[in-house]
PDB file of C-alpha atoms in Angstrom:
ATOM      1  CA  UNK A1279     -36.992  14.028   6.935  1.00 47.00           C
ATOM      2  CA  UNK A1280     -35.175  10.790   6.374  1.00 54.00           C
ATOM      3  CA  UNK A1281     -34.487  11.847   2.418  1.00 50.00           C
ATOM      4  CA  UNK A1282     -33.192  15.532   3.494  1.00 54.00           C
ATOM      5  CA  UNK A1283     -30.637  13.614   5.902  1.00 56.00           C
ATOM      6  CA  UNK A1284     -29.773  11.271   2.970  1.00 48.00           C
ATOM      7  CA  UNK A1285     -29.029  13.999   0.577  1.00 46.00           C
ATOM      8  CA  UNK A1286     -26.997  16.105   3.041  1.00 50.00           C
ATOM      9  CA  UNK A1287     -25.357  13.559   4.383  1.00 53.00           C
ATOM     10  CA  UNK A1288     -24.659  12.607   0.287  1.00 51.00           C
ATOM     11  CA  UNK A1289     -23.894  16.370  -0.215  1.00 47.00           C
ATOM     12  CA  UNK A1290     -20.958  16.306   2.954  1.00 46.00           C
ATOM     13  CA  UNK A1291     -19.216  13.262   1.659  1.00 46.00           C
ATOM     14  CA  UNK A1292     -18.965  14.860  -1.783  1.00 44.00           C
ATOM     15  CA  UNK A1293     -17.224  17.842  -0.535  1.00 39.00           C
ATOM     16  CA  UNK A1294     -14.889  15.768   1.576  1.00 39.00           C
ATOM     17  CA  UNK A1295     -13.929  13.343  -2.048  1.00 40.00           C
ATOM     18  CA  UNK A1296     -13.386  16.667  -3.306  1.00 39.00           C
ATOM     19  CA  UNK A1297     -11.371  17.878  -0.947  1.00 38.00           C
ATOM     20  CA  UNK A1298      -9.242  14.463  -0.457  1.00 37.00           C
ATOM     21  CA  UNK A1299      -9.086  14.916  -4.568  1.00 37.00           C
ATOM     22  CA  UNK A1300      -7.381  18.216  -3.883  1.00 36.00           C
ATOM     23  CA  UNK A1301      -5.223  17.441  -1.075  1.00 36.00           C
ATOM     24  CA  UNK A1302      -3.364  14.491  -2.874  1.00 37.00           C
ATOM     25  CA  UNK A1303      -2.767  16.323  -6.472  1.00 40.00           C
ATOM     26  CA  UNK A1304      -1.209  18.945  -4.557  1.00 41.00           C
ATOM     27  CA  UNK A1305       0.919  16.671  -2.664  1.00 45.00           C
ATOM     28  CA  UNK A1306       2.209  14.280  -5.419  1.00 53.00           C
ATOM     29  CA  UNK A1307       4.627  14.692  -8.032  1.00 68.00           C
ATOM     30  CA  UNK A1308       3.845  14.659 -11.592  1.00 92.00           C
ATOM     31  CA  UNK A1309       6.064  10.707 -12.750  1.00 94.00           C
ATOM     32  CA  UNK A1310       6.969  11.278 -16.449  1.00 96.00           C
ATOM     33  CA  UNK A1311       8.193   8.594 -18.623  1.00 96.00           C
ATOM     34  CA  UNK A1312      11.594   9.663 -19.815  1.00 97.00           C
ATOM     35  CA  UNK A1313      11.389  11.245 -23.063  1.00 97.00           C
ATOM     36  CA  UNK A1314       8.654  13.645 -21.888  1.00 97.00           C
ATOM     37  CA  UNK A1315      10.774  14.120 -18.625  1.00 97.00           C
ATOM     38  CA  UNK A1316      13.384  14.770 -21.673  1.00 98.00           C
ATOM     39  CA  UNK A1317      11.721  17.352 -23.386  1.00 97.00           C
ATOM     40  CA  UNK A1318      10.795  19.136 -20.366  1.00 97.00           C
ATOM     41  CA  UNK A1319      14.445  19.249 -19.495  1.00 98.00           C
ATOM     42  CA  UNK A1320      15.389  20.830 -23.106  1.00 97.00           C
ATOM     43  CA  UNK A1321      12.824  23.622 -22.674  1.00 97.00           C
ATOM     44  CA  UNK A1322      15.034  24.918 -19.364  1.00 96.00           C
ATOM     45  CA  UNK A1323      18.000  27.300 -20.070  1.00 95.00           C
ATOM     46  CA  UNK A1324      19.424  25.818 -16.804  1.00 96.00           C
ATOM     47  CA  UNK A1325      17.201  22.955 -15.911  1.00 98.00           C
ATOM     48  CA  UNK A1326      16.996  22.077 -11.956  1.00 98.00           C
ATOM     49  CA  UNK A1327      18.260  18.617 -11.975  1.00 98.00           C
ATOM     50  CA  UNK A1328      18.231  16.825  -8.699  1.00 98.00           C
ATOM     51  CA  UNK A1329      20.261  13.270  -8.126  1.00 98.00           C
ATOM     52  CA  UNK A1330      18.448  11.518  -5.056  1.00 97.00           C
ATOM     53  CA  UNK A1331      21.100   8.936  -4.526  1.00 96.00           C
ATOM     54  CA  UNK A1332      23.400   8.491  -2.294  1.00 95.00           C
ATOM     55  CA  UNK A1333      26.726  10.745  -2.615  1.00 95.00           C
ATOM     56  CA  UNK A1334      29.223   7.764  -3.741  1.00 95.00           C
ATOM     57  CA  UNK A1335      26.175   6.291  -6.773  1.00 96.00           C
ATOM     58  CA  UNK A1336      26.248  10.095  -7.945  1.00 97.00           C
ATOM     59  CA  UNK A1337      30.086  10.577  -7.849  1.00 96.00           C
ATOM     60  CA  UNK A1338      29.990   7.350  -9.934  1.00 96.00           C
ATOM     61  CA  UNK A1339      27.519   8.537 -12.483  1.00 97.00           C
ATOM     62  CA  UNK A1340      24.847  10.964 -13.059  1.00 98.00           C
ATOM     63  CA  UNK A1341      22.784  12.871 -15.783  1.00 98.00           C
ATOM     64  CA  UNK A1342      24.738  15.766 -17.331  1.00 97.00           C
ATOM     65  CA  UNK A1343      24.292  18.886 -15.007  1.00 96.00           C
ATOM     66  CA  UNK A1344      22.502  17.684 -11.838  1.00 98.00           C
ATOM     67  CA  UNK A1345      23.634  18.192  -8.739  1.00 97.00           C
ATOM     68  CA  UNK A1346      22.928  15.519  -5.861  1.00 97.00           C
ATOM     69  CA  UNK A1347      21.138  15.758  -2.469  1.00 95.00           C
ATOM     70  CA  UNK A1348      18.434  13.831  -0.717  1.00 92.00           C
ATOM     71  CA  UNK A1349      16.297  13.492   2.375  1.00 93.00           C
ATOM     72  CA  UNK A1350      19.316  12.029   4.525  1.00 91.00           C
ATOM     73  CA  UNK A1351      21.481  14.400   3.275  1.00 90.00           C
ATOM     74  CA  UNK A1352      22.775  17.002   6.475  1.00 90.00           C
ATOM     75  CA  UNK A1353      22.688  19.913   4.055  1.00 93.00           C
ATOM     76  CA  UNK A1354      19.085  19.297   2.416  1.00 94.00           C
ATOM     77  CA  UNK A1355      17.089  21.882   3.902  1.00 94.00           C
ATOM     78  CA  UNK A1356      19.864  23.930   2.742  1.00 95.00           C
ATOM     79  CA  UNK A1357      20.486  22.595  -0.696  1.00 96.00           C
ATOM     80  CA  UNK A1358      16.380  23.055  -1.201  1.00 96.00           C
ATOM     81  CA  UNK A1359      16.533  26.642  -0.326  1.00 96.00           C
ATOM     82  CA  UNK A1360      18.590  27.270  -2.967  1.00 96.00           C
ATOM     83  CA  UNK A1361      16.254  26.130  -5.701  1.00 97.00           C
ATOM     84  CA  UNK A1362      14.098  28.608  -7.516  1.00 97.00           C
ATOM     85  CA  UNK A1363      10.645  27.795  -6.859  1.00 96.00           C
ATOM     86  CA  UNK A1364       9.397  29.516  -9.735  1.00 95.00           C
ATOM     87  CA  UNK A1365      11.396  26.934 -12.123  1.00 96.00           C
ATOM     88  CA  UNK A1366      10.649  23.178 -12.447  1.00 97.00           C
ATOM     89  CA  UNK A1367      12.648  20.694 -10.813  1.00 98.00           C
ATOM     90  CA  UNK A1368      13.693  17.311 -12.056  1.00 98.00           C
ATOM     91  CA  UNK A1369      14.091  14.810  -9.722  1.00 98.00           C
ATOM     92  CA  UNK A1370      15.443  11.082 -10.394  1.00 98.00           C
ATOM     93  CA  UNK A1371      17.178   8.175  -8.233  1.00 97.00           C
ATOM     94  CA  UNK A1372      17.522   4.403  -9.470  1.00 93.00           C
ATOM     95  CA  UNK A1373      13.927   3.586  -8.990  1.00 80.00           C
ATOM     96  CA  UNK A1374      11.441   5.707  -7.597  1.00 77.00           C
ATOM     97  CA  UNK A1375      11.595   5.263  -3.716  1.00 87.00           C
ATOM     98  CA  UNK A1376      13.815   8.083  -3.088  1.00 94.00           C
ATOM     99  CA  UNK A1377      13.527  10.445  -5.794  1.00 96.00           C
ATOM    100  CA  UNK A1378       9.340  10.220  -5.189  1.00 94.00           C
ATOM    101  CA  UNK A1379      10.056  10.995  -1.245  1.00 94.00           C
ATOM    102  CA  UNK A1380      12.351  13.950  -2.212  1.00 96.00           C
ATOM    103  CA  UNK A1381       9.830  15.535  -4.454  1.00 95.00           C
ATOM    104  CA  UNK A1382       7.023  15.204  -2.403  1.00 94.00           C
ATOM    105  CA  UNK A1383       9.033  17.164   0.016  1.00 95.00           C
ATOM    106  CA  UNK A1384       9.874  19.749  -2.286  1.00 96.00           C
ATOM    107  CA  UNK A1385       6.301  20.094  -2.935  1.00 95.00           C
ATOM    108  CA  UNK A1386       5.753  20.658   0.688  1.00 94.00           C
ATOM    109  CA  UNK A1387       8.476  23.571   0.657  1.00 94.00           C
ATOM    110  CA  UNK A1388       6.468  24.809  -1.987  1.00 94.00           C
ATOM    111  CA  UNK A1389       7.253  23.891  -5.365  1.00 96.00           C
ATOM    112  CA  UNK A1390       4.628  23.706  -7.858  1.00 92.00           C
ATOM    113  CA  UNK A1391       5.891  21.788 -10.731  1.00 95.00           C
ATOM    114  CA  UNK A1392       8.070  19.033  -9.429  1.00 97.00           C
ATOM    115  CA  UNK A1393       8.612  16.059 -12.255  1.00 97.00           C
ATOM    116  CA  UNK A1394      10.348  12.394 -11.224  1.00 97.00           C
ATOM    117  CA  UNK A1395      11.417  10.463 -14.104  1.00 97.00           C
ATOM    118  CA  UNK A1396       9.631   6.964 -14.126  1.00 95.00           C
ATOM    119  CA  UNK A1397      12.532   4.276 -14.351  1.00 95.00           C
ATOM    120  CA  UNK A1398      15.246   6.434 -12.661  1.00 96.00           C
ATOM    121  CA  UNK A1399      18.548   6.531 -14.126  1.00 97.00           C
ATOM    122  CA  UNK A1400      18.350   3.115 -15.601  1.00 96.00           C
ATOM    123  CA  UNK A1401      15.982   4.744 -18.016  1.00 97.00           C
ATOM    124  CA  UNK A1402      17.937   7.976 -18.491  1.00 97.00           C
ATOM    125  CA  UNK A1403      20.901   5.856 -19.460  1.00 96.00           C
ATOM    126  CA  UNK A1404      19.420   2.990 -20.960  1.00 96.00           C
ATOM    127  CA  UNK A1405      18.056   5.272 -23.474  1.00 96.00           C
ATOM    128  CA  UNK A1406      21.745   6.417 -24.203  1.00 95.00           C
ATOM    129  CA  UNK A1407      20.567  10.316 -22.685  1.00 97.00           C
ATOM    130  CA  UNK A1408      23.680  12.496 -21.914  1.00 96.00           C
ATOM    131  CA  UNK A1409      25.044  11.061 -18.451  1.00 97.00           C
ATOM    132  CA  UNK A1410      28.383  11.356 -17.207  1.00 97.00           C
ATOM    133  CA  UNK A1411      30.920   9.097 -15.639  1.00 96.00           C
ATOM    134  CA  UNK A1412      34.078   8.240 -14.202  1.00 95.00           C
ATOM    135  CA  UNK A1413      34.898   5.177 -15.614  1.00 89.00           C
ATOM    136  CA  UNK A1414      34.256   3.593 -18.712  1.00 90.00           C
ATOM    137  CA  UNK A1415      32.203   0.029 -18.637  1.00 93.00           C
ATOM    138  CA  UNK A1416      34.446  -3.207 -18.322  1.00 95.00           C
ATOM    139  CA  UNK A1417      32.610  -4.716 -21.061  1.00 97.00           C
ATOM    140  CA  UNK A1418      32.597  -3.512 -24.809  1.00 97.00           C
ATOM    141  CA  UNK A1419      29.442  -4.222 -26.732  1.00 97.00           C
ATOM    142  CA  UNK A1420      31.271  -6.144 -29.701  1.00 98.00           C
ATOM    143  CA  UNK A1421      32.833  -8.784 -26.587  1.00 98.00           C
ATOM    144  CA  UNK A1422      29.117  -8.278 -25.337  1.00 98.00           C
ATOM    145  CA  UNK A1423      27.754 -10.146 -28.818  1.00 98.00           C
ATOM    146  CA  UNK A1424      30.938 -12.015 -28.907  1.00 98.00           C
ATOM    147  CA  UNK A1425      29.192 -13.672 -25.247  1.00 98.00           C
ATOM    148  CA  UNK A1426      25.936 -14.012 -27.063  1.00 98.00           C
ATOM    149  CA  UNK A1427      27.289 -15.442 -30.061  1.00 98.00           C
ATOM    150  CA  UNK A1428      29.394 -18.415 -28.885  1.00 97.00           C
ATOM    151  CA  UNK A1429      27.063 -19.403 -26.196  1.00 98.00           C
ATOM    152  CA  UNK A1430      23.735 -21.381 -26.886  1.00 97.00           C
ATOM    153  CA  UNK A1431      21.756 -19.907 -24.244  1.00 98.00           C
ATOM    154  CA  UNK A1432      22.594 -16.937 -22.260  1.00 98.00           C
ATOM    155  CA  UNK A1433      20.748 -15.025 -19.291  1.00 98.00           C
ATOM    156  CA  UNK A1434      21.570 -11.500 -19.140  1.00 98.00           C
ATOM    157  CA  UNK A1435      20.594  -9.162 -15.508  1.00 98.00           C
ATOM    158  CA  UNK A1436      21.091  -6.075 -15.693  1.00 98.00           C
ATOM    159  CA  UNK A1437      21.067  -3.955 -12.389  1.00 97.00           C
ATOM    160  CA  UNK A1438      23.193  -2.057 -10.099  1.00 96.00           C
ATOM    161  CA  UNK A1439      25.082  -2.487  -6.556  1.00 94.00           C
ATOM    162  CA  UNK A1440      22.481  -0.356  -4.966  1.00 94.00           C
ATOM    163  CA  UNK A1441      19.071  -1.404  -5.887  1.00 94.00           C
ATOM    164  CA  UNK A1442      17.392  -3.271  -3.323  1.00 92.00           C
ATOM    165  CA  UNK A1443      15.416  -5.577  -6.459  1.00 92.00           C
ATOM    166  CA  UNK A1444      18.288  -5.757  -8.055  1.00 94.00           C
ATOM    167  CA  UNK A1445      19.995  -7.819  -4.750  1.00 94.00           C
ATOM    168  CA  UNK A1446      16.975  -9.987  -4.562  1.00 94.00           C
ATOM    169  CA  UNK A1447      17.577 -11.630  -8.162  1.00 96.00           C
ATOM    170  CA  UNK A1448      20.969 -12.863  -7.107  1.00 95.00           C
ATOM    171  CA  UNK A1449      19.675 -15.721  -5.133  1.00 95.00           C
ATOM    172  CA  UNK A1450      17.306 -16.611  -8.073  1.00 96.00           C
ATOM    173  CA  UNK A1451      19.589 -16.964 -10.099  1.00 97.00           C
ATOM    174  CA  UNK A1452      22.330 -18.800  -7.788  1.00 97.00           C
ATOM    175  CA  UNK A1453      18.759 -21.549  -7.779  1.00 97.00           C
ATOM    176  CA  UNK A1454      18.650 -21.672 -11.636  1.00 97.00           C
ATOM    177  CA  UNK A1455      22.850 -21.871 -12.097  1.00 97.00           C
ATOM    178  CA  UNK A1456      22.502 -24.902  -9.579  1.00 97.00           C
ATOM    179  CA  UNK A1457      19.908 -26.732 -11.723  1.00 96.00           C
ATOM    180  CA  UNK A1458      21.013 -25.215 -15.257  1.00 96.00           C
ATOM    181  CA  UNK A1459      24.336 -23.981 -15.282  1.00 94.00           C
ATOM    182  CA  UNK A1460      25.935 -27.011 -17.972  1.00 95.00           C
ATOM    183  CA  UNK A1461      24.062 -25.417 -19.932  1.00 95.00           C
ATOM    184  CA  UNK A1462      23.763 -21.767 -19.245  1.00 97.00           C
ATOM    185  CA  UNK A1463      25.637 -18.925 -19.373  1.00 98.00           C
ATOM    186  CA  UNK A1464      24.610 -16.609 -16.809  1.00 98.00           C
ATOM    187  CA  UNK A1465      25.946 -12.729 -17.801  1.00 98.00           C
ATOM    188  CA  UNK A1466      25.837 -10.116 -14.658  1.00 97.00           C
ATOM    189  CA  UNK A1467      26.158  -5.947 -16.191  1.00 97.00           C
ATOM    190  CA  UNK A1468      25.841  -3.411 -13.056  1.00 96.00           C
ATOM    191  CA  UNK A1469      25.464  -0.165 -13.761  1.00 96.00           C
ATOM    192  CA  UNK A1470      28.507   1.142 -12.232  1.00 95.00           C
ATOM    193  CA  UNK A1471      30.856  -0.883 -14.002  1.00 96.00           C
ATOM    194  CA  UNK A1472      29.073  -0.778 -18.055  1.00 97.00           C
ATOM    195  CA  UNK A1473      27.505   2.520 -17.807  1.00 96.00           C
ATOM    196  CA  UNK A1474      28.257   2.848 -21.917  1.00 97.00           C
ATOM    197  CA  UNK A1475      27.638  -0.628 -22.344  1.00 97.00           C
ATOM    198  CA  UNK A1476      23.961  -0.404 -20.885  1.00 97.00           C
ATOM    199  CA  UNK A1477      23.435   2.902 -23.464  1.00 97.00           C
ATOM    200  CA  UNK A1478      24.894   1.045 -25.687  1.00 97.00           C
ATOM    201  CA  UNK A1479      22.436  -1.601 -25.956  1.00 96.00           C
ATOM    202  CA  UNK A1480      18.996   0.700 -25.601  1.00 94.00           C
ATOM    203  CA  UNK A1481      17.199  -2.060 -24.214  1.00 94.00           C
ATOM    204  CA  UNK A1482      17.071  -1.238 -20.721  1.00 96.00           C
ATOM    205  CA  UNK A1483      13.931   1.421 -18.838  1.00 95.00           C
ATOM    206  CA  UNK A1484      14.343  -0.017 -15.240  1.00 95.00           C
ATOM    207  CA  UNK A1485      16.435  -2.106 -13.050  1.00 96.00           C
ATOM    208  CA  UNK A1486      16.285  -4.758 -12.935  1.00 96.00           C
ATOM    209  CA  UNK A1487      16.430  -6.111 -16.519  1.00 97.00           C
ATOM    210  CA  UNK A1488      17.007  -9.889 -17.515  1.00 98.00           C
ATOM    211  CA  UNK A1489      17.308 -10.961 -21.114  1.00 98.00           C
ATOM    212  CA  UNK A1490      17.044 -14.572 -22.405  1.00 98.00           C
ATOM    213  CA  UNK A1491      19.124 -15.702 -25.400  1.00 98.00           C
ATOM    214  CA  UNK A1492      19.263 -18.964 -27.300  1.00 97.00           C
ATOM    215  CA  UNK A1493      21.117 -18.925 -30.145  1.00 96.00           C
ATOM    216  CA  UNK A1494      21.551 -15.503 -30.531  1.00 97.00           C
ATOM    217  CA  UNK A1495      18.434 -14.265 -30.267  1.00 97.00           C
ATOM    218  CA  UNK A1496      15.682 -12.691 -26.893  1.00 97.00           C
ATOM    219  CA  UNK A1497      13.456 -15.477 -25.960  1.00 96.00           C
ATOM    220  CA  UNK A1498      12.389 -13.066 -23.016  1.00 96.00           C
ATOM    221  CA  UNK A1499      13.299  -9.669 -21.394  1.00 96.00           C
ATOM    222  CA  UNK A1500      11.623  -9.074 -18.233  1.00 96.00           C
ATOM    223  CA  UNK A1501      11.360  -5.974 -16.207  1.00 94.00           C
ATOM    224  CA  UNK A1502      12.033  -7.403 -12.560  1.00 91.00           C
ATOM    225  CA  UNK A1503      12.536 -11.249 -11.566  1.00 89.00           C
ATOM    226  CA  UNK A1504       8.892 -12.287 -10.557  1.00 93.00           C
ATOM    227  CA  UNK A1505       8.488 -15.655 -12.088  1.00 94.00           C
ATOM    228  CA  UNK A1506      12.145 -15.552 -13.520  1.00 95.00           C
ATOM    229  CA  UNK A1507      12.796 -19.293 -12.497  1.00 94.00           C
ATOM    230  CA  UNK A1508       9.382 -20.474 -14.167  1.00 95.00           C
ATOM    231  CA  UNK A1509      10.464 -19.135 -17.168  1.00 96.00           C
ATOM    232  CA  UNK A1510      13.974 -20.410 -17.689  1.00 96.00           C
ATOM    233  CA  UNK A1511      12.621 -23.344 -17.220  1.00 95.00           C
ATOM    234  CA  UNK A1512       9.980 -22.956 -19.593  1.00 94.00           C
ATOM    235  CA  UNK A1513      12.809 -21.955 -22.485  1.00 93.00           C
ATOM    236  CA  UNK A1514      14.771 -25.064 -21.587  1.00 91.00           C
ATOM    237  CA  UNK A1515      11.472 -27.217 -22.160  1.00 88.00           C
ATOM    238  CA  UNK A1516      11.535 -26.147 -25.326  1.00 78.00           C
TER     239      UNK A1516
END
């Protein structure tokens, strides 16, 4: 009696992995790193290319033929009507916070092949994809190496006004200007002022991105600031 119990009991939680199984692959967006989320994008006539920022980050820049809404947006339930269903949609945003909650929701409406690209538009343009905007970057690349050139050691972040990570390495880097700024140059490129200068470089797949120099050449690049501060410190002890 006891082993018939066991093995239904066995059987029943089975069913319900299963089912769990089921439930979240048809809730979650497929994330693509960007040059498959690329070649998805050239096999559309008219790809479906959704910008999740905010309104003034899109009017700023954006990949060539998207158009922008997101969850906040007053219009959304309209500008997701629209859509084909029977097409894919691309979704992106700086990161993945808001670009992963709008495709999830356009999975709910009933899309069945909904791709965010992993990296967001720091990827897209740090790649040097097709992107449009409406200014061109304050810094050149040749005063860029100029910077790197006639300075012994240089720290590079990369980000942009709106990402939230991006924000947080400020006061990181105020703590390592206060304890090495004689003898550091510290170099701040956001991506609404450099746009070319970031595609320039093709160093960048997320924000944010810090780069180490000493005489002229990467000690470190790091993909977010954990531990940042250790290793400065580290490259000046040696």
């Amino acid at each position: 009696m006891n082993l018939k119990r066991i093995l239904k009991n066995s059987i029943t939680a089975i069913v319900f992995l299963f089912a769990i199984a089921g439930f979240s692959q048809s809730h979650n967006a497929f994330t693509l790193q960007l040059e498959t989320f690329y070649a998805k994008i050239k096999e559309q006539k008219s790809p479906q290319i959704i910008d999740a920022r905010g309104t003034e980050e899109f009017l700023t820049n954006h990949i060539n033929g998207a158009i922008n809404f997101n969850l906040e947006s007053k219009s959304c339930a309209e500008n997701i009507a629209r859509l084909d269903k029977t097409k894919p949609v691309f979704v992106y945003s700086i990161r993945s916070g808001r670009s992963g909650q709008l495709a999830n929701e356009l999975l709910k409406n009933g899309f069945s092949e909904v791709y965010d690209l992993q990296g967001g538009i720091a990827a897209w343009m740090g790649a040097g994809k097709p992107f449009y905007s409406n200014s061109k970057s304050k810094l050149t690349l040749t005063e860029y190496n100029k910077i790197i050139a006639e300075n012994k050691t240089v720290l590079v972040d990369i980000g942009s006004h709106y990402c939230g990570a991006c924000k947080k390495v400020k006061s990181v880097l105020e703590t390592i200007n206060a304890e090495h700024g004689a003898y550091l140059k510290i170099l701040e490129i956001d991506l609404e002022d450099n746009p070319q200068l970031i595609a320039e470089l093709k160093i960048v797949k997320i924000f944010p991105t810090l780069i180490f120099y000493q005489n002229g050449k990467i000690v470190f690049k790091k993909e977010g600031f954990n531990n940042l501060k250790k290793e400065v410190d580290m490259a000046f002890a040696h």
